[in-house]
Amino acid sequence: MIRLAIQKSGRLSDDSLALMRECGISFHQSAGKLKAEASNFPIEFLFLRDDDIPQYVANGTADLGIVGENVLVENNETVDWVEKLGFGKCRLAIAVTRDSAYENVGDLNGMKIATSYPQILRNYLKRHNIKAHIHEISGSVEIAPSIGLAQAICDIVSSGSTLMSNGLKEVETVMQSESVLIATPNLTQSKKNILEQLRFRIQSVRKAQEYKYILMNVPNHAIERVSKILPVLKSPTILPLALEGWSSLHSVVREDEFWRVISQLKEAGAEGILVIPIERMVA
Ligand code: ATP
Ligand code: ZN
């Protein structure tokens, strides 16, 4: 049995649980309960505040954890980074008041900067040789400048609309972050084996999300041209259609290349293009 710490309720909770379910792991989460055990995989979930996860994993109370890189770097606990998970993407940025004459990072010298990430900010300022005052607050950082508590803030940004509505503008990116799977150092061999099985499942779920299955009808003379457009795993599957001179061509395409590829396929003579999500992909 391996124990995985997940954020109890917050921005990472739903995606963390959804990932486990997509990995085929079934469990029942009762409201208010701190633990849940899976019924078909040797794993138990521990629901915690995200800030506590690095520490619990470092000291072995939990074997694994899912947490944002921002929290991980801030806490600076000794844990193994296993796998980036691709959700909870955000950045830690410095923002100043919109009317500020800010030009470059040197302008932060002497400023009072409010943040919940004093450690990360301290390192950032040090790297840039800036002497500023760090004012640590635990929440609602973005209102600090408007109440005169600070001239700048260092906080998490995903879209920028919160900054905007508080009269702030983003001026420096301090770090990019996404959720990561972490592990306690020195897992026992049997737990390492469970972790490997879990990783294998996570990787096939994530890979499947990156690709789409694509099928289309292609006149036989265009098969070669069409095949060249598709950056496939091995080579496309080609099946004859009942209609003389035409074939059905099956392949996979990366989600991020999708629109470019589709228009090229049409130009090359493909018709009746169907695109289907892939559930799992095992390379
Ligand atoms: P907790 O009660 O567990 O301490 P919290 O309020 O500290 O929760 P959340 O706001 O739920 O934390 O954010 C959890 C993590 O999600 C952050 O540490 C960060 O990695 C990521 N995150 C934060 N804001 C965003 C956002 N706007 N978009 C995407 N991911 C985000
Ligand atoms: Zn938190």
Tab-separated table of C-alpha atoms and ligand atoms in Angstrom:
chain	number	residue	atom	x	y	z
A	1	MET	CA	0.000	0.000	0.000
A	2	ILE	CA	1.289	3.446	-0.923
A	3	ARG	CA	-0.016	6.705	0.514
A	4	LEU	CA	-0.589	9.751	-1.706
A	5	ALA	CA	-1.237	13.224	-0.291
A	6	ILE	CA	-3.657	15.343	-2.332
A	7	GLN	CA	-4.933	18.870	-1.726
A	8	LYS	CA	-8.100	18.638	0.340
A	9	SER	CA	-10.008	21.433	-1.316
A	10	GLY	CA	-8.588	23.919	-3.731
A	11	ARG	CA	-7.422	24.399	-7.264
A	12	LEU	CA	-5.524	21.115	-7.487
A	13	SER	CA	-8.108	18.864	-5.836
A	14	ASP	CA	-10.432	18.085	-8.738
A	15	ASP	CA	-7.677	17.565	-11.278
A	16	SER	CA	-5.694	15.363	-8.888
A	17	LEU	CA	-8.699	13.132	-8.222
A	18	ALA	CA	-9.688	13.090	-11.894
A	19	LEU	CA	-6.188	11.935	-12.804
A	20	MET	CA	-6.429	9.053	-10.325
A	21	ARG	CA	-9.801	8.036	-11.769
A	22	GLU	CA	-8.448	8.205	-15.318
A	23	CYS	CA	-5.690	5.901	-14.132
A	24	GLY	CA	-8.474	3.403	-13.414
A	25	ILE	CA	-8.264	3.795	-9.646
A	26	SER	CA	-11.645	3.553	-7.883
A	27	PHE	CA	-12.293	5.023	-4.458
A	28	HIS	CA	-15.012	6.624	-2.460
A	29	GLN	CA	-14.341	10.022	-0.924
A	30	SER	CA	-16.622	10.727	2.018
A	31	ALA	CA	-17.205	14.344	2.863
A	32	GLY	CA	-14.985	15.570	5.662
A	33	LYS	CA	-12.870	12.404	5.788
A	34	LEU	CA	-9.098	12.836	5.757
A	35	LYS	CA	-8.367	9.488	4.150
A	36	ALA	CA	-9.739	7.278	1.397
A	37	GLU	CA	-8.575	3.870	0.253
A	38	ALA	CA	-8.791	2.651	-3.324
A	39	SER	CA	-10.664	-0.575	-3.959
A	40	ASN	CA	-8.691	-1.792	-6.973
A	41	PHE	CA	-5.135	-0.466	-6.544
A	42	PRO	CA	-2.838	-0.524	-3.482
A	43	ILE	CA	-3.134	3.189	-2.786
A	44	GLU	CA	-4.564	5.327	-0.018
A	45	PHE	CA	-5.240	9.063	-0.324
A	46	LEU	CA	-4.572	11.600	2.365
A	47	PHE	CA	-6.357	14.944	1.990
A	48	LEU	CA	-4.312	17.900	3.250
A	49	ARG	CA	-3.732	21.614	2.798
A	50	ASP	CA	-1.345	22.029	-0.119
A	51	ASP	CA	1.214	23.898	1.996
A	52	ASP	CA	1.575	20.879	4.293
A	53	ILE	CA	2.119	18.346	1.517
A	54	PRO	CA	5.895	18.822	0.942
A	55	GLN	CA	6.598	18.406	4.648
A	56	TYR	CA	4.422	15.305	5.014
A	57	VAL	CA	6.118	13.722	2.025
A	58	ALA	CA	9.597	14.701	3.216
A	59	ASN	CA	9.083	13.080	6.600
A	60	GLY	CA	7.439	9.983	5.151
A	61	THR	CA	3.948	10.447	6.641
A	62	ALA	CA	2.859	10.302	2.999
A	63	ASP	CA	4.888	8.373	0.427
A	64	LEU	CA	3.762	10.533	-2.474
A	65	GLY	CA	2.171	13.926	-2.978
A	66	ILE	CA	0.663	16.117	-5.663
A	67	VAL	CA	1.537	19.766	-5.218
A	68	GLY	CA	2.353	22.926	-7.185
A	69	GLU	CA	6.003	23.624	-7.951
A	70	ASN	CA	5.520	27.037	-6.349
A	71	VAL	CA	4.690	25.459	-2.985
A	72	LEU	CA	7.459	22.913	-3.383
A	73	VAL	CA	10.163	25.466	-4.094
A	74	GLU	CA	8.916	27.776	-1.341
A	75	ASN	CA	8.984	25.016	1.265
A	76	ASN	CA	12.343	23.660	0.158
A	77	GLU	CA	11.835	20.202	1.662
A	78	THR	CA	13.886	17.207	0.563
A	79	VAL	CA	11.653	15.163	-1.733
A	80	ASP	CA	12.073	13.419	-5.078
A	81	TRP	CA	10.399	14.993	-8.121
A	82	VAL	CA	8.747	12.147	-9.989
A	83	GLU	CA	6.635	13.590	-12.769
A	84	LYS	CA	5.125	16.865	-13.926
A	85	LEU	CA	1.367	16.490	-14.222
A	86	GLY	CA	0.375	19.298	-16.557
A	87	PHE	CA	-2.440	20.876	-14.534
A	88	GLY	CA	-2.472	23.776	-12.063
A	89	LYS	CA	-0.431	25.846	-14.468
A	90	CYS	CA	0.267	29.340	-13.235
A	91	ARG	CA	3.145	31.711	-12.731
A	92	LEU	CA	4.523	33.648	-9.843
A	93	ALA	CA	4.916	37.247	-10.919
A	94	ILE	CA	5.769	40.657	-9.562
A	95	ALA	CA	3.210	43.386	-10.131
A	96	VAL	CA	3.285	47.101	-9.376
A	97	THR	CA	0.553	49.729	-9.392
A	98	ARG	CA	-0.656	50.538	-12.897
A	99	ASP	CA	0.445	54.181	-12.724
A	100	SER	CA	3.955	53.276	-11.613
A	101	ALA	CA	6.799	54.410	-13.888
A	102	TYR	CA	8.388	50.982	-13.636
A	103	GLU	CA	11.014	50.321	-16.301
A	104	ASN	CA	13.124	47.390	-15.222
A	105	VAL	CA	13.887	45.046	-12.361
A	106	GLY	CA	16.282	47.602	-10.837
A	107	ASP	CA	13.246	49.735	-9.977
A	108	LEU	CA	12.353	47.211	-7.281
A	109	ASN	CA	15.289	48.486	-5.197
A	110	GLY	CA	13.996	49.911	-1.935
A	111	MET	CA	10.404	48.882	-2.594
A	112	LYS	CA	8.227	47.059	-0.118
A	113	ILE	CA	6.924	43.895	-1.775
A	114	ALA	CA	4.045	41.914	-0.293
A	115	THR	CA	3.993	38.156	-0.898
A	116	SER	CA	3.053	34.730	0.428
A	117	TYR	CA	6.236	33.384	-1.173
A	118	PRO	CA	9.045	35.071	0.800
A	119	GLN	CA	11.577	32.344	0.092
A	120	ILE	CA	11.147	32.340	-3.675
A	121	LEU	CA	11.052	36.143	-3.771
A	122	ARG	CA	14.176	36.415	-1.620
A	123	ASN	CA	16.090	34.163	-4.020
A	124	TYR	CA	14.797	36.048	-7.030
A	125	LEU	CA	15.847	39.420	-5.612
A	126	LYS	CA	19.233	38.025	-4.674
A	127	ARG	CA	19.779	36.685	-8.206
A	128	HIS	CA	19.032	40.146	-9.572
A	129	ASN	CA	21.022	41.966	-6.924
A	130	ILE	CA	18.013	43.864	-5.641
A	131	LYS	CA	17.628	45.138	-2.110
A	132	ALA	CA	13.917	45.328	-1.302
A	133	HIS	CA	11.762	44.750	1.762
A	134	ILE	CA	9.747	41.576	1.773
A	135	HIS	CA	6.450	41.840	3.579
A	136	GLU	CA	5.037	38.385	4.171
A	137	ILE	CA	1.261	38.023	4.205
A	138	SER	CA	-0.716	34.842	3.875
A	139	GLY	CA	-3.624	35.871	1.661
A	140	SER	CA	-5.244	38.645	-0.394
A	141	VAL	CA	-1.816	39.825	-1.427
A	142	GLU	CA	-3.171	41.753	-4.394
A	143	ILE	CA	-4.895	44.356	-2.236
A	144	ALA	CA	-1.677	45.267	-0.354
A	145	PRO	CA	-0.696	48.183	-2.641
A	146	SER	CA	-4.150	49.783	-2.582
A	147	ILE	CA	-4.188	49.882	1.224
A	148	GLY	CA	-0.669	51.290	1.348
A	149	LEU	CA	0.974	48.154	2.744
A	150	ALA	CA	3.412	47.749	-0.144
A	151	GLN	CA	4.386	49.239	-3.513
A	152	ALA	CA	4.572	45.882	-5.247
A	153	ILE	CA	3.415	42.312	-4.841
A	154	CYS	CA	4.762	38.910	-5.790
A	155	ASP	CA	1.884	36.499	-6.281
A	156	ILE	CA	0.337	33.782	-8.420
A	157	VAL	CA	-1.130	34.897	-11.707
A	158	SER	CA	-3.030	32.770	-14.164
A	159	SER	CA	-4.956	35.211	-16.317
A	160	GLY	CA	-4.065	38.630	-14.985
A	161	SER	CA	-7.655	39.752	-14.455
A	162	THR	CA	-7.298	39.819	-10.651
A	163	LEU	CA	-4.296	42.097	-11.023
A	164	MET	CA	-6.178	44.331	-13.375
A	165	SER	CA	-9.170	44.707	-11.084
A	166	ASN	CA	-6.825	45.715	-8.278
A	167	GLY	CA	-5.130	48.407	-10.357
A	168	LEU	CA	-1.915	46.435	-10.802
A	169	LYS	CA	0.252	45.539	-13.778
A	170	GLU	CA	2.524	42.550	-14.107
A	171	VAL	CA	6.165	43.465	-14.610
A	172	GLU	CA	8.358	40.422	-13.914
A	173	THR	CA	7.866	36.660	-14.059
A	174	VAL	CA	9.508	35.010	-11.090
A	175	MET	CA	8.708	31.380	-11.857
A	176	GLN	CA	6.416	29.149	-13.917
A	177	SER	CA	4.601	26.437	-12.046
A	178	GLU	CA	2.485	23.350	-12.575
A	179	SER	CA	1.494	20.412	-10.421
A	180	VAL	CA	4.081	17.700	-9.827
A	181	LEU	CA	4.067	14.241	-8.339
A	182	ILE	CA	6.644	14.023	-5.555
A	183	ALA	CA	7.902	11.088	-3.503
A	184	THR	CA	9.582	10.622	-0.181
A	185	PRO	CA	13.252	9.702	-0.547
A	186	ASN	CA	14.102	6.066	0.258
A	187	LEU	CA	10.833	4.361	-0.618
A	188	THR	CA	10.847	0.637	0.165
A	189	GLN	CA	11.199	-1.666	-2.829
A	190	SER	CA	7.557	-2.721	-2.678
A	191	LYS	CA	6.409	0.909	-2.657
A	192	LYS	CA	8.786	1.683	-5.523
A	193	ASN	CA	7.060	-1.050	-7.501
A	194	ILE	CA	3.641	0.464	-6.828
A	195	LEU	CA	4.952	3.904	-7.791
A	196	GLU	CA	6.241	2.510	-11.092
A	197	GLN	CA	2.820	1.044	-11.895
A	198	LEU	CA	1.174	4.352	-11.050
A	199	ARG	CA	3.661	6.300	-13.183
A	200	PHE	CA	3.070	4.002	-16.102
A	201	ARG	CA	-0.667	4.681	-15.871
A	202	ILE	CA	-0.188	8.430	-15.464
A	203	GLN	CA	2.073	8.562	-18.491
A	204	SER	CA	-0.379	6.680	-20.681
A	205	VAL	CA	-3.247	8.925	-19.590
A	206	ARG	CA	-1.214	12.061	-20.257
A	207	LYS	CA	0.033	10.830	-23.602
A	208	ALA	CA	-3.508	10.013	-24.683
A	209	GLN	CA	-4.528	13.573	-23.792
A	210	GLU	CA	-1.813	14.902	-26.091
A	211	TYR	CA	-3.052	13.005	-29.133
A	212	LYS	CA	-6.228	12.472	-31.157
A	213	TYR	CA	-7.124	9.529	-33.326
A	214	ILE	CA	-7.828	10.629	-36.864
A	215	LEU	CA	-9.453	8.807	-39.764
A	216	MET	CA	-10.235	9.984	-43.268
A	217	ASN	CA	-11.010	8.888	-46.787
A	218	VAL	CA	-8.220	9.381	-49.287
A	219	PRO	CA	-8.078	8.751	-53.026
A	220	ASN	CA	-5.379	6.132	-53.579
A	221	HIS	CA	-3.188	8.438	-55.642
A	222	ALA	CA	-3.026	10.890	-52.695
A	223	ILE	CA	-2.112	8.346	-49.989
A	224	GLU	CA	1.565	9.065	-50.149
A	225	ARG	CA	1.100	12.827	-49.926
A	226	VAL	CA	-1.355	12.520	-47.049
A	227	SER	CA	0.862	10.065	-45.162
A	228	LYS	CA	3.758	12.508	-45.261
A	229	ILE	CA	1.681	15.171	-43.505
A	230	LEU	CA	0.897	12.952	-40.534
A	231	PRO	CA	3.667	12.833	-37.968
A	232	VAL	CA	2.646	9.350	-36.830
A	233	LEU	CA	3.974	6.926	-34.252
A	234	LYS	CA	4.989	4.350	-36.846
A	235	SER	CA	3.004	4.598	-40.060
A	236	PRO	CA	-0.684	5.071	-40.822
A	237	THR	CA	-3.106	2.172	-41.184
A	238	ILE	CA	-4.601	2.010	-44.683
A	239	LEU	CA	-7.752	0.013	-45.455
A	240	PRO	CA	-9.445	-0.238	-48.862
A	241	LEU	CA	-12.911	1.303	-49.150
A	242	ALA	CA	-15.712	-0.455	-51.026
A	243	LEU	CA	-15.569	2.490	-53.411
A	244	GLU	CA	-12.975	1.746	-56.100
A	245	GLY	CA	-9.838	3.916	-55.930
A	246	TRP	CA	-10.339	5.131	-52.350
A	247	SER	CA	-8.909	4.091	-48.985
A	248	SER	CA	-9.565	4.798	-45.365
A	249	LEU	CA	-6.479	6.069	-43.572
A	250	HIS	CA	-6.100	5.938	-39.762
A	251	SER	CA	-3.461	7.645	-37.694
A	252	VAL	CA	-2.864	9.813	-34.646
A	253	VAL	CA	-2.173	13.509	-34.497
A	254	ARG	CA	-0.898	15.744	-31.736
A	255	GLU	CA	-3.543	18.007	-30.266
A	256	ASP	CA	-1.313	21.065	-30.638
A	257	GLU	CA	-0.678	20.371	-34.359
A	258	PHE	CA	-4.262	19.521	-35.052
A	259	TRP	CA	-5.522	22.576	-36.978
A	260	ARG	CA	-2.399	22.912	-39.063
A	261	VAL	CA	-2.531	19.250	-40.001
A	262	ILE	CA	-6.239	19.242	-40.830
A	263	SER	CA	-5.977	22.019	-43.384
A	264	GLN	CA	-2.976	20.359	-45.022
A	265	LEU	CA	-4.834	17.049	-45.207
A	266	LYS	CA	-7.776	18.658	-46.933
A	267	GLU	CA	-5.491	20.344	-49.430
A	268	ALA	CA	-3.823	17.017	-50.122
A	269	GLY	CA	-7.186	15.447	-51.019
A	270	ALA	CA	-8.430	13.860	-47.774
A	271	GLU	CA	-12.202	13.847	-47.205
A	272	GLY	CA	-14.594	12.873	-44.438
A	273	ILE	CA	-12.038	13.512	-41.722
A	274	LEU	CA	-13.039	12.187	-38.295
A	275	VAL	CA	-11.193	13.035	-35.098
A	276	ILE	CA	-11.694	10.936	-31.988
A	277	PRO	CA	-10.302	11.274	-28.466
A	278	ILE	CA	-7.961	8.541	-27.296
A	279	GLU	CA	-8.581	7.005	-23.883
A	280	ARG	CA	-5.150	5.533	-23.158
A	281	MET	CA	-1.969	5.394	-25.099
A	282	VAL	CA	0.789	2.928	-24.321
A	283	ALA	CA	3.890	3.581	-26.354
B	1	ATP	P1	-4.990	25.345	0.727
B	1	ATP	O1	-6.270	25.578	1.448
B	1	ATP	O2	-4.817	23.888	0.361
B	1	ATP	O3	-3.795	25.914	1.425
B	1	ATP	P2	-4.541	27.463	-1.224
B	1	ATP	O4	-5.591	28.501	-1.089
B	1	ATP	O5	-3.186	27.709	-0.659
B	1	ATP	O6	-5.144	26.077	-0.678
B	1	ATP	P3	-5.149	27.170	-4.058
B	1	ATP	O7	-5.594	28.541	-4.375
B	1	ATP	O8	-6.167	26.082	-4.006
B	1	ATP	O9	-4.249	27.117	-2.741
B	1	ATP	O10	-4.022	26.776	-5.119
B	1	ATP	C1	-3.346	25.563	-5.058
B	1	ATP	C2	-2.264	25.551	-6.109
B	1	ATP	O11	-2.862	25.654	-7.406
B	1	ATP	C3	-1.303	26.721	-6.062
B	1	ATP	O12	-0.263	26.522	-5.129
B	1	ATP	C4	-0.778	26.756	-7.470
B	1	ATP	O13	0.209	25.771	-7.680
B	1	ATP	C5	-2.011	26.389	-8.272
B	1	ATP	N1	-2.746	27.597	-8.683
B	1	ATP	C6	-3.014	28.667	-7.954
B	1	ATP	N2	-3.714	29.599	-8.613
B	1	ATP	C7	-3.896	29.091	-9.821
B	1	ATP	C8	-4.568	29.573	-10.958
B	1	ATP	N3	-5.161	30.749	-10.986
B	1	ATP	N4	-4.600	28.784	-12.033
B	1	ATP	C9	-4.010	27.584	-12.001
B	1	ATP	N5	-3.358	27.083	-10.945
B	1	ATP	C10	-3.291	27.815	-9.870
B	2	ZN	ZN	-2.189	26.693	0.549
